[in-house]
Amino acid sequence: MKQLFLIVSLVLLSLSAYSKKIEVRENGKISSIKEAILLAHDFDTIVVKSGKYKEYGIKVDKPLTIIGENFPVIDGELKGEIITVIADHVTLDGLFIINVGTSYTSDYAAVRVVKSKHFLIQNLVLEKLFFGIYLEKSSHGKVFHNKIIGEAVEEYSSGNGIHLWYCKNIEVDQNIVTHVRDGIYLEFSNFCTITNNESLNNIRYGLHFMFSNDDVYRGNTFAKNGAGVAVMFSKRIEMYENIFQENWGSASYGLLLKEINDSKIIGNTFETNTIGINIEGSNRILYKDNIFRSNGWAIKVRGACYTNEFINNQFLSNSFDVSYNSKLNDNVFDSNYWSKYAGYDLDKDGIGDVPFRPVKLFSYIVNRTPETIVLMRSLFIDIIDFSEKVSPVFTPDELQDLHPLMKRIR
Amino acid sequence: MFKILKYSFFDLVRSRWSYVYFLFYLALASVLLFLNHDLSKAVITLMNVIIVLVPLIGTIFGVMYYYNSKEFTELLLAQPIKRSSIFLGQYFGVAVSLSLSLLLGIGIPFLLYGLFESDAIWDFSLLLLTGVFLTFIFTAIAFNISLSNENKIKGFGYAVMMWLFLAVIYDGLFLLSLVMFEDYPLDKLSLIGTMLNPVDLSRTLILLKLDISALLGYTGAVFKQFFGTNVGLFLSIGVLCIWVIVPVLRIVAKAKKKDF
């Protein structure tokens, strides 16, 4: 009896698991994705053959797998949202989606996922879009290897590439996002991992998150974005091995931290940004093994930053290494490599015998009167910097690296 | 004029001081490259040296040459030669030979080190350009000072004071005025202040290449236009040209009227 039950249940299970394949062809029996979804049962696979499909407002309300063959084009003709996923276990793969409608009242997206779980969105190419991939109150999904190429010109009339809102446990991996407003945007999204993405040439931020805790960012590249990367009001963030490059301008930052607490920033590279890291009201952050190369300001500390630790970082030919706007210091700088360090190492243990003071008087002056920047590298400035170094008056005198490294860490 | 230029030039090229000057740069550049292994870093260090040292050497050499060759100048004045060609010839002789020492002294080690394969070549040529400009400007100013002062000691004193003023004190006063008037919009003032001093001007020209990411940090439309586009580069070079032309014209004017 027991065995019979097992067999019956197995047969039933296999029946339910058996999934049909539905083909969508441009001139075939089923010529639109909407139609195919209507005909499909749960866990079916819809194969979209290559061609051009003029559709918008496609609602995926069953657990389906939709696969494109040779990147079929789904053209929304600027009429509105193109694909909306409202079921769990949906896979979208290999589609070329263009012409998402622009609206000032609702955020049309090329792909929107609403209150769904276990979805997989991969190998999509999105062009001429408003919002790209918009995840809303969803969890346990993966956004993998998509290419999003926008045409954003103004902030107010453009959307974000990958947008997460009230999401949980989402993986965003190996995507390329360019020319949109914010490359990757997270709001109220926790436990997400953002890895190996490239976010370039976006008009506002490469990465932007707010109120999103316990997220991990690893191996991403953020370059040439209008205002760099801004992260605000979040806790327990971990950033490893990211690259922040060429974010230039008066309001542009490699990384802007505002009200970020208990986080780790390890092994990142900050290169040729106007400001490498701008820190404001951020506490208990560990900065370790980062490389700051040729930035205007490597680290700019604005205030209300306590018990941060800067350890084993490398500061290489930045115009200013560290800038402070107050005399108060509660942060630790230790065992970093400073290319400006001019001390000696008599006992040959690789650690300089004289402490290094990373804050120059000139950076204090520039903070007060920004126009004085034209005097950078002048002999007079070198002289007053030197006298300040000997006896600090304006800069925090306990702010020093007691164990500056003599050689670069390779 | 060219005959006198040629004479002054070869006279100087044969002199010990040209060799010392040349060898100094040769040694400096080689040591920097040897220790650094990094062309662009060596360019930064050299810039710091050049914007201070080239004006000093140009000034002292100019004054020294003028006073030393005074008797010969008087001899020349007795000949049927135009005054302007005598003095301009001497001036260009000094300036060209100094520039040559600079160019060869720094150029040779960098060339041997493989300058053409590196991307520092533009920074480097800008460095040489400003070095040559500074030589021409400060030699011209030195000739002006020595033409106006019969007394050797006084002339020397003024020349060194002028160097000290332009290289160090000017920046101090400039900084002080910027900080004092910080409540007012200062971006135009700060750019004009830079233009008025050839040392600052050459420094800015190099900053444009090296510290552009920091310079762009300041919000100011005028700044942005100046530093963010090629306007800054061309304007700086233009003003440097004016800084050469005006003192040279004054040499001519002064030499015409001067009573020997």
JSON list of N, CA and C in Angstrom, two decimals, chain B residues 218-254:
[
{"chain": "B", "resi": 218, "resn": "TYR", "atom": "N", "xyz": [36.51, 72.66, -7.24]},
{"chain": "B", "resi": 218, "resn": "TYR", "atom": "CA", "xyz": [35.96, 73.92, -6.81]},
{"chain": "B", "resi": 218, "resn": "TYR", "atom": "C", "xyz": [34.82, 74.36, -7.73]},
{"chain": "B", "resi": 219, "resn": "THR", "atom": "N", "xyz": [33.71, 74.77, -7.13]},
{"chain": "B", "resi": 219, "resn": "THR", "atom": "CA", "xyz": [32.56, 75.20, -7.92]},
{"chain": "B", "resi": 219, "resn": "THR", "atom": "C", "xyz": [32.73, 76.64, -8.32]},
{"chain": "B", "resi": 220, "resn": "GLY", "atom": "N", "xyz": [32.96, 76.90, -9.53]},
{"chain": "B", "resi": 220, "resn": "GLY", "atom": "CA", "xyz": [33.01, 78.28, -10.01]},
{"chain": "B", "resi": 220, "resn": "GLY", "atom": "C", "xyz": [33.02, 78.21, -11.51]},
{"chain": "B", "resi": 221, "resn": "ALA", "atom": "N", "xyz": [32.12, 78.96, -12.13]},
{"chain": "B", "resi": 221, "resn": "ALA", "atom": "CA", "xyz": [31.97, 78.85, -13.57]},
{"chain": "B", "resi": 221, "resn": "ALA", "atom": "C", "xyz": [33.26, 79.28, -14.27]},
{"chain": "B", "resi": 222, "resn": "VAL", "atom": "N", "xyz": [33.86, 80.36, -13.75]},
{"chain": "B", "resi": 222, "resn": "VAL", "atom": "CA", "xyz": [35.07, 80.87, -14.39]},
{"chain": "B", "resi": 222, "resn": "VAL", "atom": "C", "xyz": [36.20, 79.85, -14.27]},
{"chain": "B", "resi": 223, "resn": "PHE", "atom": "N", "xyz": [36.31, 79.29, -13.07]},
{"chain": "B", "resi": 223, "resn": "PHE", "atom": "CA", "xyz": [37.31, 78.26, -12.82]},
{"chain": "B", "resi": 223, "resn": "PHE", "atom": "C", "xyz": [37.12, 77.09, -13.75]},
{"chain": "B", "resi": 224, "resn": "LYS", "atom": "N", "xyz": [35.87, 76.70, -13.84]},
{"chain": "B", "resi": 224, "resn": "LYS", "atom": "CA", "xyz": [35.55, 75.51, -14.60]},
{"chain": "B", "resi": 224, "resn": "LYS", "atom": "C", "xyz": [35.94, 75.70, -16.05]},
{"chain": "B", "resi": 225, "resn": "GLN", "atom": "N", "xyz": [35.64, 76.90, -16.54]},
{"chain": "B", "resi": 225, "resn": "GLN", "atom": "CA", "xyz": [35.97, 77.17, -17.94]},
{"chain": "B", "resi": 225, "resn": "GLN", "atom": "C", "xyz": [37.48, 77.22, -18.13]},
{"chain": "B", "resi": 226, "resn": "PHE", "atom": "N", "xyz": [38.14, 77.81, -17.14]},
{"chain": "B", "resi": 226, "resn": "PHE", "atom": "CA", "xyz": [39.58, 77.97, -17.25]},
{"chain": "B", "resi": 226, "resn": "PHE", "atom": "C", "xyz": [40.30, 76.63, -17.16]},
{"chain": "B", "resi": 227, "resn": "PHE", "atom": "N", "xyz": [39.93, 75.87, -16.14]},
{"chain": "B", "resi": 227, "resn": "PHE", "atom": "CA", "xyz": [40.67, 74.63, -15.91]},
{"chain": "B", "resi": 227, "resn": "PHE", "atom": "C", "xyz": [40.09, 73.45, -16.67]},
{"chain": "B", "resi": 228, "resn": "GLY", "atom": "N", "xyz": [38.80, 73.51, -16.96]},
{"chain": "B", "resi": 228, "resn": "GLY", "atom": "CA", "xyz": [38.16, 72.34, -17.55]},
{"chain": "B", "resi": 228, "resn": "GLY", "atom": "C", "xyz": [38.34, 72.24, -19.05]},
{"chain": "B", "resi": 229, "resn": "THR", "atom": "N", "xyz": [38.67, 73.34, -19.69]},
{"chain": "B", "resi": 229, "resn": "THR", "atom": "CA", "xyz": [38.80, 73.30, -21.15]},
{"chain": "B", "resi": 229, "resn": "THR", "atom": "C", "xyz": [40.22, 73.69, -21.53]},
{"chain": "B", "resi": 230, "resn": "ASN", "atom": "N", "xyz": [40.45, 73.84, -22.81]},
{"chain": "B", "resi": 230, "resn": "ASN", "atom": "CA", "xyz": [41.78, 74.23, -23.26]},
{"chain": "B", "resi": 230, "resn": "ASN", "atom": "C", "xyz": [42.02, 75.72, -23.13]},
{"chain": "B", "resi": 231, "resn": "VAL", "atom": "N", "xyz": [40.97, 76.46, -22.72]},
{"chain": "B", "resi": 231, "resn": "VAL", "atom": "CA", "xyz": [41.10, 77.91, -22.58]},
{"chain": "B", "resi": 231, "resn": "VAL", "atom": "C", "xyz": [42.29, 78.23, -21.67]},
{"chain": "B", "resi": 232, "resn": "GLY", "atom": "N", "xyz": [42.37, 77.51, -20.54]},
{"chain": "B", "resi": 232, "resn": "GLY", "atom": "CA", "xyz": [43.43, 77.75, -19.58]},
{"chain": "B", "resi": 232, "resn": "GLY", "atom": "C", "xyz": [44.80, 77.60, -20.20]},
{"chain": "B", "resi": 233, "resn": "LEU", "atom": "N", "xyz": [44.96, 76.52, -20.95]},
{"chain": "B", "resi": 233, "resn": "LEU", "atom": "CA", "xyz": [46.25, 76.23, -21.55]},
{"chain": "B", "resi": 233, "resn": "LEU", "atom": "C", "xyz": [46.67, 77.34, -22.51]},
{"chain": "B", "resi": 234, "resn": "PHE", "atom": "N", "xyz": [45.75, 77.70, -23.42]},
{"chain": "B", "resi": 234, "resn": "PHE", "atom": "CA", "xyz": [46.11, 78.69, -24.43]},
{"chain": "B", "resi": 234, "resn": "PHE", "atom": "C", "xyz": [46.31, 80.07, -23.82]},
{"chain": "B", "resi": 235, "resn": "LEU", "atom": "N", "xyz": [45.43, 80.40, -22.86]},
{"chain": "B", "resi": 235, "resn": "LEU", "atom": "CA", "xyz": [45.55, 81.70, -22.22]},
{"chain": "B", "resi": 235, "resn": "LEU", "atom": "C", "xyz": [46.88, 81.81, -21.48]},
{"chain": "B", "resi": 236, "resn": "SER", "atom": "N", "xyz": [47.23, 80.75, -20.75]},
{"chain": "B", "resi": 236, "resn": "SER", "atom": "CA", "xyz": [48.49, 80.77, -20.01]},
{"chain": "B", "resi": 236, "resn": "SER", "atom": "C", "xyz": [49.67, 80.95, -20.94]},
{"chain": "B", "resi": 237, "resn": "ILE", "atom": "N", "xyz": [49.67, 80.20, -22.04]},
{"chain": "B", "resi": 237, "resn": "ILE", "atom": "CA", "xyz": [50.79, 80.32, -22.96]},
{"chain": "B", "resi": 237, "resn": "ILE", "atom": "C", "xyz": [50.83, 81.72, -23.57]},
{"chain": "B", "resi": 238, "resn": "GLY", "atom": "N", "xyz": [49.63, 82.25, -23.89]},
{"chain": "B", "resi": 238, "resn": "GLY", "atom": "CA", "xyz": [49.56, 83.61, -24.44]},
{"chain": "B", "resi": 238, "resn": "GLY", "atom": "C", "xyz": [50.15, 84.63, -23.49]},
{"chain": "B", "resi": 239, "resn": "VAL", "atom": "N", "xyz": [49.75, 84.53, -22.21]},
{"chain": "B", "resi": 239, "resn": "VAL", "atom": "CA", "xyz": [50.24, 85.51, -21.24]},
{"chain": "B", "resi": 239, "resn": "VAL", "atom": "C", "xyz": [51.74, 85.34, -21.02]},
{"chain": "B", "resi": 240, "resn": "LEU", "atom": "N", "xyz": [52.21, 84.10, -21.07]},
{"chain": "B", "resi": 240, "resn": "LEU", "atom": "CA", "xyz": [53.66, 83.89, -20.96]},
{"chain": "B", "resi": 240, "resn": "LEU", "atom": "C", "xyz": [54.39, 84.59, -22.11]},
{"chain": "B", "resi": 241, "resn": "CYS", "atom": "N", "xyz": [53.82, 84.54, -23.29]},
{"chain": "B", "resi": 241, "resn": "CYS", "atom": "CA", "xyz": [54.42, 85.23, -24.43]},
{"chain": "B", "resi": 241, "resn": "CYS", "atom": "C", "xyz": [54.49, 86.73, -24.16]},
{"chain": "B", "resi": 242, "resn": "ILE", "atom": "N", "xyz": [53.39, 87.28, -23.62]},
{"chain": "B", "resi": 242, "resn": "ILE", "atom": "CA", "xyz": [53.40, 88.71, -23.28]},
{"chain": "B", "resi": 242, "resn": "ILE", "atom": "C", "xyz": [54.50, 89.00, -22.27]},
{"chain": "B", "resi": 243, "resn": "TRP", "atom": "N", "xyz": [54.66, 88.08, -21.33]},
{"chain": "B", "resi": 243, "resn": "TRP", "atom": "CA", "xyz": [55.70, 88.27, -20.32]},
{"chain": "B", "resi": 243, "resn": "TRP", "atom": "C", "xyz": [57.11, 88.27, -20.92]},
{"chain": "B", "resi": 244, "resn": "VAL", "atom": "N", "xyz": [57.28, 87.65, -22.07]},
{"chain": "B", "resi": 244, "resn": "VAL", "atom": "CA", "xyz": [58.58, 87.73, -22.74]},
{"chain": "B", "resi": 244, "resn": "VAL", "atom": "C", "xyz": [58.68, 89.03, -23.52]},
{"chain": "B", "resi": 245, "resn": "ILE", "atom": "N", "xyz": [57.61, 89.32, -24.27]},
{"chain": "B", "resi": 245, "resn": "ILE", "atom": "CA", "xyz": [57.68, 90.42, -25.23]},
{"chain": "B", "resi": 245, "resn": "ILE", "atom": "C", "xyz": [57.85, 91.77, -24.53]},
{"chain": "B", "resi": 246, "resn": "VAL", "atom": "N", "xyz": [57.08, 92.01, -23.47]},
{"chain": "B", "resi": 246, "resn": "VAL", "atom": "CA", "xyz": [57.12, 93.33, -22.82]},
{"chain": "B", "resi": 246, "resn": "VAL", "atom": "C", "xyz": [58.52, 93.66, -22.27]},
{"chain": "B", "resi": 247, "resn": "PRO", "atom": "N", "xyz": [59.16, 92.78, -21.48]},
{"chain": "B", "resi": 247, "resn": "PRO", "atom": "CA", "xyz": [60.51, 93.14, -21.02]},
{"chain": "B", "resi": 247, "resn": "PRO", "atom": "C", "xyz": [61.50, 93.30, -22.16]},
{"chain": "B", "resi": 248, "resn": "VAL", "atom": "N", "xyz": [61.36, 92.50, -23.21]},
{"chain": "B", "resi": 248, "resn": "VAL", "atom": "CA", "xyz": [62.29, 92.63, -24.33]},
{"chain": "B", "resi": 248, "resn": "VAL", "atom": "C", "xyz": [62.13, 93.99, -25.01]},
{"chain": "B", "resi": 249, "resn": "LEU", "atom": "N", "xyz": [60.88, 94.42, -25.17]},
{"chain": "B", "resi": 249, "resn": "LEU", "atom": "CA", "xyz": [60.66, 95.75, -25.75]},
{"chain": "B", "resi": 249, "resn": "LEU", "atom": "C", "xyz": [61.27, 96.83, -24.88]},
{"chain": "B", "resi": 250, "resn": "ARG", "atom": "N", "xyz": [61.18, 96.61, -23.58]},
{"chain": "B", "resi": 250, "resn": "ARG", "atom": "CA", "xyz": [61.74, 97.62, -22.67]},
{"chain": "B", "resi": 250, "resn": "ARG", "atom": "C", "xyz": [63.27, 97.64, -22.77]},
{"chain": "B", "resi": 251, "resn": "ILE", "atom": "N", "xyz": [63.87, 96.47, -22.98]},
{"chain": "B", "resi": 251, "resn": "ILE", "atom": "CA", "xyz": [65.32, 96.45, -23.19]},
{"chain": "B", "resi": 251, "resn": "ILE", "atom": "C", "xyz": [65.68, 97.35, -24.36]},
{"chain": "B", "resi": 252, "resn": "VAL", "atom": "N", "xyz": [64.93, 97.17, -25.44]},
{"chain": "B", "resi": 252, "resn": "VAL", "atom": "CA", "xyz": [65.21, 97.95, -26.65]},
{"chain": "B", "resi": 252, "resn": "VAL", "atom": "C", "xyz": [65.05, 99.44, -26.36]},
{"chain": "B", "resi": 253, "resn": "ALA", "atom": "N", "xyz": [63.92, 99.79, -25.71]},
{"chain": "B", "resi": 253, "resn": "ALA", "atom": "CA", "xyz": [63.65, 101.21, -25.44]},
{"chain": "B", "resi": 253, "resn": "ALA", "atom": "C", "xyz": [64.71, 101.80, -24.53]},
{"chain": "B", "resi": 254, "resn": "LYS", "atom": "N", "xyz": [65.02, 101.03, -23.49]},
{"chain": "B", "resi": 254, "resn": "LYS", "atom": "CA", "xyz": [65.98, 101.52, -22.50]},
{"chain": "B", "resi": 254, "resn": "LYS", "atom": "C", "xyz": [67.36, 101.68, -23.13]}
]
